[in-house]
Amino acid sequence: MALRQILHHPDPRLRNKASPVASFDAELGKLIDDMLETMYDAPGIGLAATQVNVHQRVVVIDVSGEKSTPLHFVNPVIAETTGEEEMEEGCLSVPGVFETVCRAEEVLIHAFDRNGDPFEMNADGLLAVCIQHEIDHLDGKLFVDYLSQLKQLRIRKKLAKEQRQYD
Ligand code: GNR
Ligand code: NI
């Protein structure tokens, strides 16, 4: 397994739309394992392949808080949504920014596992928020896109300033 580098906003590669996975092979398994390791190392509760510059529809999540429930979703789609809920979100690609976003309260996900077997999962609470956040990444969307233009401008300036301190 290996850690992969996480892209930071406003890297234009975070805006790529990911392609569906076509072959369920050893390379996919390695990507999933590397993404789980990278997510736990960060640490985060989810990671989309887009964030590690792989533009394929792969997501990993573990909302257990104790690394006990690693989940992966290949070619995930939201089949049904119910209700609305506000939650404070953060993103490993937008470090240090936490803002409230409104999303569906409950979602039914259709996806495939690493072997290519289809499954469905009903999600609510933090898991529902996280899977919606991750599927947005696969479509080139970030949680900050839901905020006002003024907030988005402030966030871009803050991240640009922090970036300059590393250069
Ligand atoms: O670690 C993460 N925490 C989080 C908290 C609230 C809503 C969404 C998330 S996902 C984030 C990791 C990440 O950036 N995934 O793309
Ligand atoms: Ni994110």
Tab-separated table of N, CA and C and ligand atoms in Angstrom:
chain	number	residue	atom	x	y	z
A	1	MET	N	0.843	-1.192	0.000
A	1	MET	CA	0.000	0.000	0.000
A	1	MET	C	0.880	1.244	0.000
A	2	ALA	N	0.316	2.326	-0.426
A	2	ALA	CA	1.094	3.571	-0.533
A	2	ALA	C	0.184	4.772	-0.330
A	3	LEU	N	0.772	5.809	0.280
A	3	LEU	CA	0.046	7.068	0.417
A	3	LEU	C	0.070	7.797	-0.923
A	4	ARG	N	-1.036	8.427	-1.259
A	4	ARG	CA	-1.103	9.237	-2.479
A	4	ARG	C	-1.279	10.696	-2.075
A	5	GLN	N	-0.779	11.606	-2.920
A	5	GLN	CA	-0.855	13.035	-2.629
A	5	GLN	C	-2.262	13.560	-2.907
A	6	ILE	N	-2.757	14.389	-2.015
A	6	ILE	CA	-4.114	14.952	-2.154
A	6	ILE	C	-4.027	16.340	-2.794
A	7	LEU	N	-4.774	16.556	-3.870
A	7	LEU	CA	-4.821	17.858	-4.553
A	7	LEU	C	-5.563	18.866	-3.687
A	8	HIS	N	-5.131	20.134	-3.766
A	8	HIS	CA	-5.777	21.209	-3.006
A	8	HIS	C	-6.451	22.220	-3.925
A	9	HIS	N	-7.635	22.666	-3.534
A	9	HIS	CA	-8.348	23.767	-4.172
A	9	HIS	C	-7.437	24.993	-4.204
A	10	PRO	N	-7.293	25.755	-5.314
A	10	PRO	CA	-8.060	25.658	-6.567
A	10	PRO	C	-7.374	24.891	-7.693
A	11	ASP	N	-6.778	23.743	-7.410
A	11	ASP	CA	-6.163	22.950	-8.484
A	11	ASP	C	-7.230	22.596	-9.532
A	12	PRO	N	-6.999	22.949	-10.803
A	12	PRO	CA	-8.036	22.697	-11.826
A	12	PRO	C	-8.360	21.220	-12.017
A	13	ARG	N	-7.434	20.325	-11.620
A	13	ARG	CA	-7.698	18.884	-11.773
A	13	ARG	C	-8.834	18.410	-10.871
A	14	LEU	N	-9.142	19.191	-9.801
A	14	LEU	CA	-10.296	18.853	-8.946
A	14	LEU	C	-11.617	19.087	-9.690
A	15	ARG	N	-11.555	19.749	-10.852
A	15	ARG	CA	-12.766	20.046	-11.631
A	15	ARG	C	-13.026	19.027	-12.725
A	16	ASN	N	-12.124	18.024	-12.887
A	16	ASN	CA	-12.340	16.976	-13.893
A	16	ASN	C	-13.557	16.136	-13.525
A	17	LYS	N	-14.265	15.685	-14.553
A	17	LYS	CA	-15.349	14.725	-14.329
A	17	LYS	C	-14.782	13.321	-14.495
A	18	ALA	N	-14.951	12.491	-13.479
A	18	ALA	CA	-14.379	11.142	-13.483
A	18	ALA	C	-15.170	10.216	-14.405
A	19	SER	N	-14.450	9.257	-15.004
A	19	SER	CA	-15.071	8.261	-15.892
A	19	SER	C	-15.463	7.022	-15.095
A	20	PRO	N	-16.497	6.308	-15.548
A	20	PRO	CA	-16.851	5.049	-14.884
A	20	PRO	C	-15.706	4.039	-14.974
A	21	VAL	N	-15.547	3.251	-13.924
A	21	VAL	CA	-14.577	2.149	-13.942
A	21	VAL	C	-15.104	1.074	-14.875
A	22	ALA	N	-14.238	0.611	-15.784
A	22	ALA	CA	-14.661	-0.397	-16.764
A	22	ALA	C	-14.105	-1.779	-16.434
A	23	SER	N	-12.907	-1.837	-15.803
A	23	SER	CA	-12.380	-3.173	-15.493
A	23	SER	C	-12.043	-3.287	-14.008
A	24	PHE	N	-12.581	-4.340	-13.431
A	24	PHE	CA	-12.421	-4.598	-12.000
A	24	PHE	C	-11.200	-5.499	-11.836
A	25	ASP	N	-10.024	-4.864	-11.858
A	25	ASP	CA	-8.770	-5.615	-11.890
A	25	ASP	C	-7.916	-5.306	-10.653
A	26	ALA	N	-6.690	-5.816	-10.657
A	26	ALA	CA	-5.792	-5.636	-9.513
A	26	ALA	C	-5.444	-4.161	-9.306
A	27	GLU	N	-5.373	-3.406	-10.408
A	27	GLU	CA	-5.051	-1.979	-10.321
A	27	GLU	C	-6.140	-1.233	-9.540
A	28	LEU	N	-7.386	-1.623	-9.768
A	28	LEU	CA	-8.497	-1.014	-9.024
A	28	LEU	C	-8.370	-1.344	-7.539
A	29	GLY	N	-8.046	-2.604	-7.236
A	29	GLY	CA	-7.868	-3.006	-5.841
A	29	GLY	C	-6.770	-2.209	-5.160
A	30	LYS	N	-5.684	-1.979	-5.877
A	30	LYS	CA	-4.560	-1.202	-5.310
A	30	LYS	C	-4.984	0.245	-5.083
A	31	LEU	N	-5.734	0.815	-6.050
A	31	LEU	CA	-6.227	2.187	-5.889
A	31	LEU	C	-7.090	2.303	-4.629
A	32	ILE	N	-8.009	1.361	-4.440
A	32	ILE	CA	-8.899	1.387	-3.270
A	32	ILE	C	-8.085	1.284	-1.979
A	33	ASP	N	-7.126	0.360	-1.938
A	33	ASP	CA	-6.308	0.190	-0.728
A	33	ASP	C	-5.467	1.444	-0.444
A	34	ASP	N	-4.887	2.024	-1.499
A	34	ASP	CA	-4.095	3.254	-1.328
A	34	ASP	C	-4.980	4.405	-0.859
A	35	MET	N	-6.191	4.482	-1.405
A	35	MET	CA	-7.106	5.564	-0.997
A	35	MET	C	-7.520	5.419	0.466
A	36	LEU	N	-7.771	4.188	0.909
A	36	LEU	CA	-8.124	3.982	2.324
A	36	LEU	C	-6.952	4.398	3.222
A	37	GLU	N	-5.732	3.991	2.846
A	37	GLU	CA	-4.557	4.342	3.641
A	37	GLU	C	-4.378	5.867	3.680
A	38	THR	N	-4.564	6.518	2.526
A	38	THR	CA	-4.406	7.975	2.430
A	38	THR	C	-5.477	8.688	3.265
A	39	MET	N	-6.700	8.175	3.217
A	39	MET	CA	-7.805	8.757	3.997
A	39	MET	C	-7.529	8.637	5.504
A	40	TYR	N	-7.098	7.455	5.952
A	40	TYR	CA	-6.831	7.255	7.389
A	40	TYR	C	-5.643	8.104	7.842
A	41	ASP	N	-4.654	8.246	6.979
A	41	ASP	CA	-3.455	9.006	7.326
A	41	ASP	C	-3.749	10.492	7.479
A	42	ALA	N	-4.745	10.977	6.688
A	42	ALA	CA	-4.960	12.439	6.569
A	42	ALA	C	-5.163	13.171	7.905
A	43	PRO	N	-6.114	12.807	8.813
A	43	PRO	CA	-7.125	11.783	8.660
A	43	PRO	C	-8.419	12.401	8.145
A	44	GLY	N	-9.210	11.566	7.432
A	44	GLY	CA	-10.507	12.009	6.947
A	44	GLY	C	-11.509	10.879	7.033
A	45	ILE	N	-12.774	11.194	6.749
A	45	ILE	CA	-13.829	10.170	6.803
A	45	ILE	C	-14.237	9.711	5.415
A	46	GLY	N	-13.668	10.339	4.381
A	46	GLY	CA	-13.979	9.930	3.012
A	46	GLY	C	-12.914	10.442	2.071
A	47	LEU	N	-12.840	9.841	0.882
A	47	LEU	CA	-11.891	10.299	-0.140
A	47	LEU	C	-12.413	9.836	-1.496
A	48	ALA	N	-12.373	10.747	-2.454
A	48	ALA	CA	-12.756	10.413	-3.831
A	48	ALA	C	-11.484	10.323	-4.672
A	49	ALA	N	-11.484	9.440	-5.671
A	49	ALA	CA	-10.283	9.229	-6.496
A	49	ALA	C	-9.818	10.537	-7.132
A	50	THR	N	-10.751	11.398	-7.507
A	50	THR	CA	-10.416	12.723	-8.062
A	50	THR	C	-9.391	13.445	-7.193
A	51	GLN	N	-9.524	13.333	-5.870
A	51	GLN	CA	-8.651	14.059	-4.943
A	51	GLN	C	-7.209	13.575	-4.990
A	52	VAL	N	-7.002	12.318	-5.458
A	52	VAL	CA	-5.637	11.813	-5.614
A	52	VAL	C	-5.277	11.740	-7.099
A	53	ASN	N	-5.955	12.588	-7.895
A	53	ASN	CA	-5.621	12.771	-9.317
A	53	ASN	C	-5.827	11.509	-10.151
A	54	VAL	N	-6.814	10.687	-9.757
A	54	VAL	CA	-7.230	9.530	-10.572
A	54	VAL	C	-8.674	9.798	-10.958
A	55	HIS	N	-8.924	9.955	-12.251
A	55	HIS	CA	-10.241	10.451	-12.663
A	55	HIS	C	-11.167	9.316	-13.077
A	56	GLN	N	-11.378	8.430	-12.080
A	56	GLN	CA	-12.276	7.287	-12.207
A	56	GLN	C	-13.233	7.305	-11.026
A	57	ARG	N	-14.406	6.673	-11.221
A	57	ARG	CA	-15.480	6.830	-10.237
A	57	ARG	C	-15.313	5.829	-9.084
A	58	VAL	N	-14.449	6.204	-8.142
A	58	VAL	CA	-14.122	5.370	-6.976
A	58	VAL	C	-14.128	6.260	-5.734
A	59	VAL	N	-14.797	5.763	-4.672
A	59	VAL	CA	-14.910	6.504	-3.412
A	59	VAL	C	-14.616	5.549	-2.263
A	60	VAL	N	-13.915	6.032	-1.235
A	60	VAL	CA	-13.789	5.273	0.019
A	60	VAL	C	-14.329	6.133	1.166
A	61	ILE	N	-14.881	5.463	2.159
A	61	ILE	CA	-15.476	6.149	3.314
A	61	ILE	C	-15.284	5.282	4.555
A	62	ASP	N	-15.034	5.921	5.709
A	62	ASP	CA	-15.169	5.241	7.001
A	62	ASP	C	-15.607	6.286	8.017
A	63	VAL	N	-16.877	6.239	8.396
A	63	VAL	CA	-17.395	7.222	9.352
A	63	VAL	C	-17.409	6.661	10.776
A	64	SER	N	-16.750	5.495	10.990
A	64	SER	CA	-16.823	4.844	12.306
A	64	SER	C	-16.013	5.580	13.373
A	65	GLY	N	-14.979	6.333	12.956
A	65	GLY	CA	-14.128	7.007	13.925
A	65	GLY	C	-13.088	6.100	14.553
A	66	GLU	N	-13.109	4.825	14.213
A	66	GLU	CA	-12.127	3.888	14.793
A	66	GLU	C	-11.530	2.957	13.720
A	67	LYS	N	-11.596	3.406	12.459
A	67	LYS	CA	-11.019	2.650	11.336
A	67	LYS	C	-11.612	1.249	11.223
A	68	SER	N	-12.805	1.050	11.782
A	68	SER	CA	-13.350	-0.310	11.851
A	68	SER	C	-14.272	-0.652	10.695
A	69	THR	N	-14.703	0.366	9.936
A	69	THR	CA	-15.721	0.103	8.918
A	69	THR	C	-15.350	0.739	7.576
A	70	PRO	N	-14.243	0.259	6.961
A	70	PRO	CA	-13.874	0.808	5.649
A	70	PRO	C	-14.892	0.391	4.593
A	71	LEU	N	-15.391	1.388	3.860
A	71	LEU	CA	-16.342	1.121	2.776
A	71	LEU	C	-15.719	1.602	1.476
A	72	HIS	N	-16.051	0.923	0.370
A	72	HIS	CA	-15.674	1.461	-0.936
A	72	HIS	C	-16.845	1.343	-1.885
A	73	PHE	N	-16.907	2.285	-2.807
A	73	PHE	CA	-18.010	2.380	-3.763
A	73	PHE	C	-17.394	2.622	-5.146
A	74	VAL	N	-17.674	1.747	-6.076
A	74	VAL	CA	-17.212	1.934	-7.458
A	74	VAL	C	-18.431	2.263	-8.310
A	75	ASN	N	-18.310	3.277	-9.140
A	75	ASN	CA	-19.409	3.781	-9.980
A	75	ASN	C	-20.681	4.043	-9.168
A	76	PRO	N	-20.580	4.756	-8.042
A	76	PRO	CA	-21.761	4.982	-7.193
A	76	PRO	C	-22.747	5.942	-7.847
A	77	VAL	N	-24.037	5.665	-7.676
A	77	VAL	CA	-25.077	6.607	-8.094
A	77	VAL	C	-26.098	6.754	-6.966
A	78	ILE	N	-26.635	7.943	-6.876
A	78	ILE	CA	-27.701	8.207	-5.909
A	78	ILE	C	-29.013	7.872	-6.602
A	79	ALA	N	-29.659	6.796	-6.149
A	79	ALA	CA	-30.878	6.314	-6.802
A	79	ALA	C	-32.115	7.005	-6.244
A	80	GLU	N	-32.095	7.348	-4.963
A	80	GLU	CA	-33.233	8.028	-4.322
A	80	GLU	C	-32.706	8.938	-3.230
A	81	THR	N	-33.420	10.040	-3.012
A	81	THR	CA	-33.084	10.921	-1.881
A	81	THR	C	-34.364	11.232	-1.107
A	82	THR	N	-34.214	11.486	0.185
A	82	THR	CA	-35.327	11.868	1.046
A	82	THR	C	-34.881	12.997	1.975
A	83	GLY	N	-35.711	14.028	2.071
A	83	GLY	CA	-35.515	15.074	3.081
A	83	GLY	C	-34.330	15.980	2.807
A	84	GLU	N	-34.112	16.890	3.722
A	84	GLU	CA	-32.990	17.828	3.660
A	84	GLU	C	-32.394	17.970	5.046
A	85	GLU	N	-31.078	18.254	5.085
A	85	GLU	CA	-30.399	18.369	6.377
A	85	GLU	C	-29.195	19.284	6.209
A	86	GLU	N	-28.929	20.114	7.191
A	86	GLU	CA	-27.734	20.954	7.164
A	86	GLU	C	-26.667	20.336	8.046
A	87	MET	N	-25.431	20.331	7.545
A	87	MET	CA	-24.331	19.839	8.365
A	87	MET	C	-23.072	20.642	8.054
A	88	GLU	N	-22.238	20.824	9.052
A	88	GLU	CA	-20.963	21.498	8.818
A	88	GLU	C	-20.014	20.514	8.132
A	89	GLU	N	-19.454	20.953	7.012
A	89	GLU	CA	-18.569	20.092	6.235
A	89	GLU	C	-17.158	20.650	6.172
A	90	GLY	N	-16.229	19.745	5.975
A	90	GLY	CA	-14.851	20.098	5.684
A	90	GLY	C	-14.411	19.242	4.517
A	91	CYS	N	-13.223	19.501	3.994
A	91	CYS	CA	-12.731	18.726	2.848
A	91	CYS	C	-11.208	18.705	2.881
A	92	LEU	N	-10.633	17.522	2.660
A	92	LEU	CA	-9.174	17.398	2.661
A	92	LEU	C	-8.543	18.214	1.536
A	93	SER	N	-9.329	18.554	0.509
A	93	SER	CA	-8.822	19.378	-0.602
A	93	SER	C	-9.033	20.870	-0.368
A	94	VAL	N	-9.700	21.206	0.747
A	94	VAL	CA	-9.928	22.619	1.114
A	94	VAL	C	-9.568	22.761	2.589
A	95	PRO	N	-8.272	22.582	2.925
A	95	PRO	CA	-7.888	22.447	4.336
A	95	PRO	C	-8.213	23.681	5.167
A	96	GLY	N	-8.715	23.428	6.365
A	96	GLY	CA	-8.954	24.504	7.327
A	96	GLY	C	-10.252	25.258	7.141
A	97	VAL	N	-11.086	24.831	6.191
A	97	VAL	CA	-12.353	25.527	5.935
A	97	VAL	C	-13.512	24.606	6.342
A	98	PHE	N	-14.405	25.140	7.173
A	98	PHE	CA	-15.558	24.381	7.651
A	98	PHE	C	-16.788	25.249	7.497
A	99	GLU	N	-17.773	24.799	6.721
A	99	GLU	CA	-18.966	25.599	6.448
A	99	GLU	C	-20.180	24.671	6.360
A	100	THR	N	-21.339	25.237	6.671
A	100	THR	CA	-22.576	24.465	6.664
A	100	THR	C	-23.137	24.347	5.249
A	101	VAL	N	-23.517	23.109	4.878
A	101	VAL	CA	-24.086	22.812	3.556
A	101	VAL	C	-25.393	22.047	3.762
A	102	CYS	N	-26.370	22.313	2.895
A	102	CYS	CA	-27.650	21.602	2.931
A	102	CYS	C	-27.642	20.498	1.877
A	103	ARG	N	-27.933	19.269	2.317
A	103	ARG	CA	-27.976	18.111	1.394
A	103	ARG	C	-29.171	17.240	1.740
A	104	ALA	N	-29.378	16.189	0.923
A	104	ALA	CA	-30.433	15.221	1.235
A	104	ALA	C	-30.117	14.539	2.572
A	105	GLU	N	-31.170	14.258	3.333
A	105	GLU	CA	-31.019	13.653	4.658
A	105	GLU	C	-30.729	12.149	4.561
A	106	GLU	N	-31.393	11.500	3.583
A	106	GLU	CA	-31.242	10.054	3.401
A	106	GLU	C	-31.040	9.783	1.919
A	107	VAL	N	-30.144	8.867	1.604
A	107	VAL	CA	-29.922	8.506	0.198
A	107	VAL	C	-29.860	6.989	0.036
A	108	LEU	N	-30.344	6.526	-1.125
A	108	LEU	CA	-30.168	5.125	-1.518
A	108	LEU	C	-29.088	5.117	-2.598
A	109	ILE	N	-28.008	4.395	-2.328
A	109	ILE	CA	-26.870	4.336	-3.239
A	109	ILE	C	-26.856	2.991	-3.976
A	110	HIS	N	-26.641	3.059	-5.277
A	110	HIS	CA	-26.349	1.857	-6.073
A	110	HIS	C	-24.873	1.947	-6.460
A	111	ALA	N	-24.125	0.875	-6.239
A	111	ALA	CA	-22.698	0.895	-6.549
A	111	ALA	C	-22.214	-0.529	-6.797
A	112	PHE	N	-20.916	-0.645	-7.108
A	112	PHE	CA	-20.269	-1.944	-7.282
A	112	PHE	C	-19.123	-2.046	-6.287
A	113	ASP	N	-18.809	-3.269	-5.868
A	113	ASP	CA	-17.641	-3.459	-5.009
A	113	ASP	C	-16.409	-3.743	-5.875
A	114	ARG	N	-15.255	-3.969	-5.235
A	114	ARG	CA	-13.996	-4.103	-5.990
A	114	ARG	C	-13.980	-5.320	-6.896
A	115	ASN	N	-14.878	-6.287	-6.642
A	115	ASN	CA	-14.966	-7.471	-7.500
A	115	ASN	C	-15.936	-7.293	-8.667
A	116	GLY	N	-16.618	-6.134	-8.684
A	116	GLY	CA	-17.594	-5.900	-9.743
A	116	GLY	C	-18.988	-6.365	-9.391
A	117	ASP	N	-19.200	-6.769	-8.146
A	117	ASP	CA	-20.542	-7.181	-7.710
A	117	ASP	C	-21.356	-5.963	-7.301
A	118	PRO	N	-22.597	-5.841	-7.823
A	118	PRO	CA	-23.437	-4.693	-7.480
A	118	PRO	C	-23.998	-4.799	-6.066
A	119	PHE	N	-24.200	-3.649	-5.407
A	119	PHE	CA	-24.880	-3.637	-4.111
A	119	PHE	C	-25.640	-2.329	-3.949
A	120	GLU	N	-26.563	-2.320	-3.003
A	120	GLU	CA	-27.308	-1.109	-2.652
A	120	GLU	C	-27.046	-0.809	-1.193
A	121	MET	N	-27.049	0.473	-0.842
A	121	MET	CA	-26.894	0.851	0.561
A	121	MET	C	-27.753	2.058	0.871
A	122	ASN	N	-28.496	1.966	1.949
A	122	ASN	CA	-29.257	3.101	2.459
A	122	ASN	C	-28.387	3.843	3.451
A	123	ALA	N	-28.322	5.160	3.316
A	123	ALA	CA	-27.460	5.924	4.216
A	123	ALA	C	-28.212	7.114	4.777
A	124	ASP	N	-27.956	7.399	6.060
A	124	ASP	CA	-28.447	8.640	6.659
A	124	ASP	C	-27.338	9.226	7.522
A	125	GLY	N	-27.610	10.365	8.153
A	125	GLY	CA	-26.619	10.976	9.042
A	125	GLY	C	-25.333	11.313	8.310
A	126	LEU	N	-24.219	11.159	9.029
A	126	LEU	CA	-22.910	11.542	8.489
A	126	LEU	C	-22.552	10.750	7.224
A	127	LEU	N	-22.928	9.468	7.185
A	127	LEU	CA	-22.625	8.645	6.003
A	127	LEU	C	-23.322	9.205	4.759
A	128	ALA	N	-24.577	9.639	4.914
A	128	ALA	CA	-25.326	10.207	3.775
A	128	ALA	C	-24.663	11.488	3.282
A	129	VAL	N	-24.263	12.337	4.212
A	129	VAL	CA	-23.591	13.590	3.851
A	129	VAL	C	-22.284	13.281	3.125
A	130	CYS	N	-21.519	12.352	3.692
A	130	CYS	CA	-20.202	12.032	3.144
A	130	CYS	C	-20.307	11.463	1.733
A	131	ILE	N	-21.225	10.552	1.512
A	131	ILE	CA	-21.305	9.947	0.161
A	131	ILE	C	-21.737	10.980	-0.871
A	132	GLN	N	-22.601	11.920	-0.483
A	132	GLN	CA	-22.985	12.987	-1.418
A	132	GLN	C	-21.788	13.901	-1.708
A	133	HIS	N	-21.015	14.220	-0.669
A	133	HIS	CA	-19.798	15.037	-0.808
A	133	HIS	C	-18.804	14.343	-1.756
A	134	GLU	N	-18.651	13.021	-1.608
A	134	GLU	CA	-17.677	12.283	-2.435
A	134	GLU	C	-18.139	12.178	-3.879
A	135	ILE	N	-19.416	11.910	-4.104
A	135	ILE	CA	-19.920	11.806	-5.487
A	135	ILE	C	-19.801	13.170	-6.173
A	136	ASP	N	-19.999	14.249	-5.438
A	136	ASP	CA	-19.740	15.589	-5.998
A	136	ASP	C	-18.298	15.698	-6.509
A	137	HIS	N	-17.313	15.209	-5.722
A	137	HIS	CA	-15.911	15.251	-6.174
A	137	HIS	C	-15.757	14.569	-7.539
A	138	LEU	N	-16.438	13.408	-7.713
A	138	LEU	CA	-16.309	12.662	-8.977
A	138	LEU	C	-16.861	13.466	-10.153
A	139	ASP	N	-17.751	14.410	-9.849
A	139	ASP	CA	-18.327	15.283	-10.883
A	139	ASP	C	-17.622	16.640	-10.937
A	140	GLY	N	-16.485	16.768	-10.232
A	140	GLY	CA	-15.705	18.009	-10.281
A	140	GLY	C	-16.267	19.107	-9.414
A	141	LYS	N	-17.069	18.726	-8.442
A	141	LYS	CA	-17.721	19.729	-7.596
A	141	LYS	C	-17.166	19.692	-6.166
A	142	LEU	N	-17.019	20.865	-5.555
A	142	LEU	CA	-16.518	20.981	-4.175
A	142	LEU	C	-17.604	21.569	-3.288
A	143	PHE	N	-17.537	21.297	-1.983
A	143	PHE	CA	-18.588	21.796	-1.080
A	143	PHE	C	-18.624	23.321	-1.057
A	144	VAL	N	-17.482	23.957	-1.326
A	144	VAL	CA	-17.472	25.429	-1.314
A	144	VAL	C	-18.315	26.022	-2.453
A	145	ASP	N	-18.598	25.198	-3.488
A	145	ASP	CA	-19.433	25.684	-4.599
A	145	ASP	C	-20.845	26.043	-4.134
A	146	TYR	N	-21.278	25.485	-2.988
A	146	TYR	CA	-22.625	25.753	-2.463
A	146	TYR	C	-22.674	27.057	-1.664
A	147	LEU	N	-21.512	27.658	-1.397
A	147	LEU	CA	-21.469	28.862	-0.552
A	147	LEU	C	-21.640	30.118	-1.401
A	148	SER	N	-21.863	31.252	-0.732
A	148	SER	CA	-22.006	32.530	-1.442
A	148	SER	C	-20.710	32.876	-2.164
A	149	GLN	N	-20.816	33.712	-3.198
A	149	GLN	CA	-19.630	34.141	-3.953
A	149	GLN	C	-18.613	34.818	-3.040
A	150	LEU	N	-19.132	35.608	-2.072
A	150	LEU	CA	-18.237	36.324	-1.154
A	150	LEU	C	-17.425	35.333	-0.323
A	151	LYS	N	-18.117	34.298	0.212
A	151	LYS	CA	-17.394	33.287	0.995
A	151	LYS	C	-16.384	32.536	0.129
A	152	GLN	N	-16.773	32.233	-1.113
A	152	GLN	CA	-15.863	31.507	-2.014
A	152	GLN	C	-14.605	32.329	-2.296
A	153	LEU	N	-14.794	33.640	-2.461
A	153	LEU	CA	-13.656	34.525	-2.727
A	153	LEU	C	-12.714	34.550	-1.526
A	154	ARG	N	-13.309	34.674	-0.333
A	154	ARG	CA	-12.495	34.698	0.902
A	154	ARG	C	-11.701	33.408	1.058
A	155	ILE	N	-12.332	32.272	0.742
A	155	ILE	CA	-11.671	30.969	0.877
A	155	ILE	C	-10.519	30.858	-0.118
A	156	ARG	N	-10.751	31.266	-1.375
A	156	ARG	CA	-9.666	31.213	-2.378
A	156	ARG	C	-8.477	32.073	-1.946
A	157	LYS	N	-8.765	33.253	-1.396
A	157	LYS	CA	-7.686	34.151	-0.955
A	157	LYS	C	-6.905	33.550	0.207
A	158	LYS	N	-7.656	32.971	1.166
A	158	LYS	CA	-7.022	32.360	2.348
A	158	LYS	C	-6.100	31.212	1.930
A	159	LEU	N	-6.593	30.333	1.020
A	159	LEU	CA	-5.789	29.187	0.587
A	159	LEU	C	-4.587	29.648	-0.244
A	160	ALA	N	-4.782	30.673	-1.074
A	160	ALA	CA	-3.672	31.179	-1.895
A	160	ALA	C	-2.572	31.741	-1.003
A	161	LYS	N	-2.976	32.462	0.062
A	161	LYS	CA	-2.014	33.041	1.003
A	161	LYS	C	-1.231	31.936	1.711
A	162	GLU	N	-1.953	30.885	2.163
A	162	GLU	CA	-1.282	29.771	2.845
A	162	GLU	C	-0.331	29.058	1.885
A	163	GLN	N	-0.764	28.905	0.624
A	163	GLN	CA	0.064	28.234	-0.379
A	163	GLN	C	1.375	28.991	-0.584
A	164	ARG	N	1.284	30.339	-0.630
A	164	ARG	CA	2.488	31.160	-0.851
A	164	ARG	C	3.510	30.936	0.249
A	165	GLN	N	3.042	30.640	1.484
A	165	GLN	CA	3.970	30.435	2.594
A	165	GLN	C	4.779	29.158	2.450
A	166	TYR	N	4.279	28.199	1.606
A	166	TYR	CA	5.044	26.977	1.366
A	166	TYR	C	6.000	27.123	0.200
A	167	ASP	N	5.725	28.108	-0.701
A	167	ASP	CA	6.519	28.237	-1.940
A	167	ASP	C	7.897	28.824	-1.676
B	1	GNR	O1	-12.893	14.174	6.320
B	1	GNR	C1	-13.907	14.705	5.867
B	1	GNR	N1	-14.874	15.107	6.720
B	1	GNR	C2	-16.135	15.539	6.310
B	1	GNR	C3	-16.951	16.165	7.253
B	1	GNR	C4	-18.222	16.594	6.908
B	1	GNR	C5	-18.688	16.389	5.627
B	1	GNR	C6	-17.892	15.777	4.680
B	1	GNR	C7	-16.627	15.336	5.015
B	1	GNR	S1	-15.639	14.539	3.819
B	1	GNR	C8	-14.026	14.933	4.418
B	1	GNR	C9	-12.978	14.191	3.605
B	1	GNR	C10	-13.035	14.655	2.162
B	1	GNR	O2	-12.623	15.713	1.788
B	1	GNR	N2	-13.631	13.862	1.320
B	1	GNR	O3	-13.775	14.229	0.033
B	2	NI	NI	-13.781	16.402	0.054
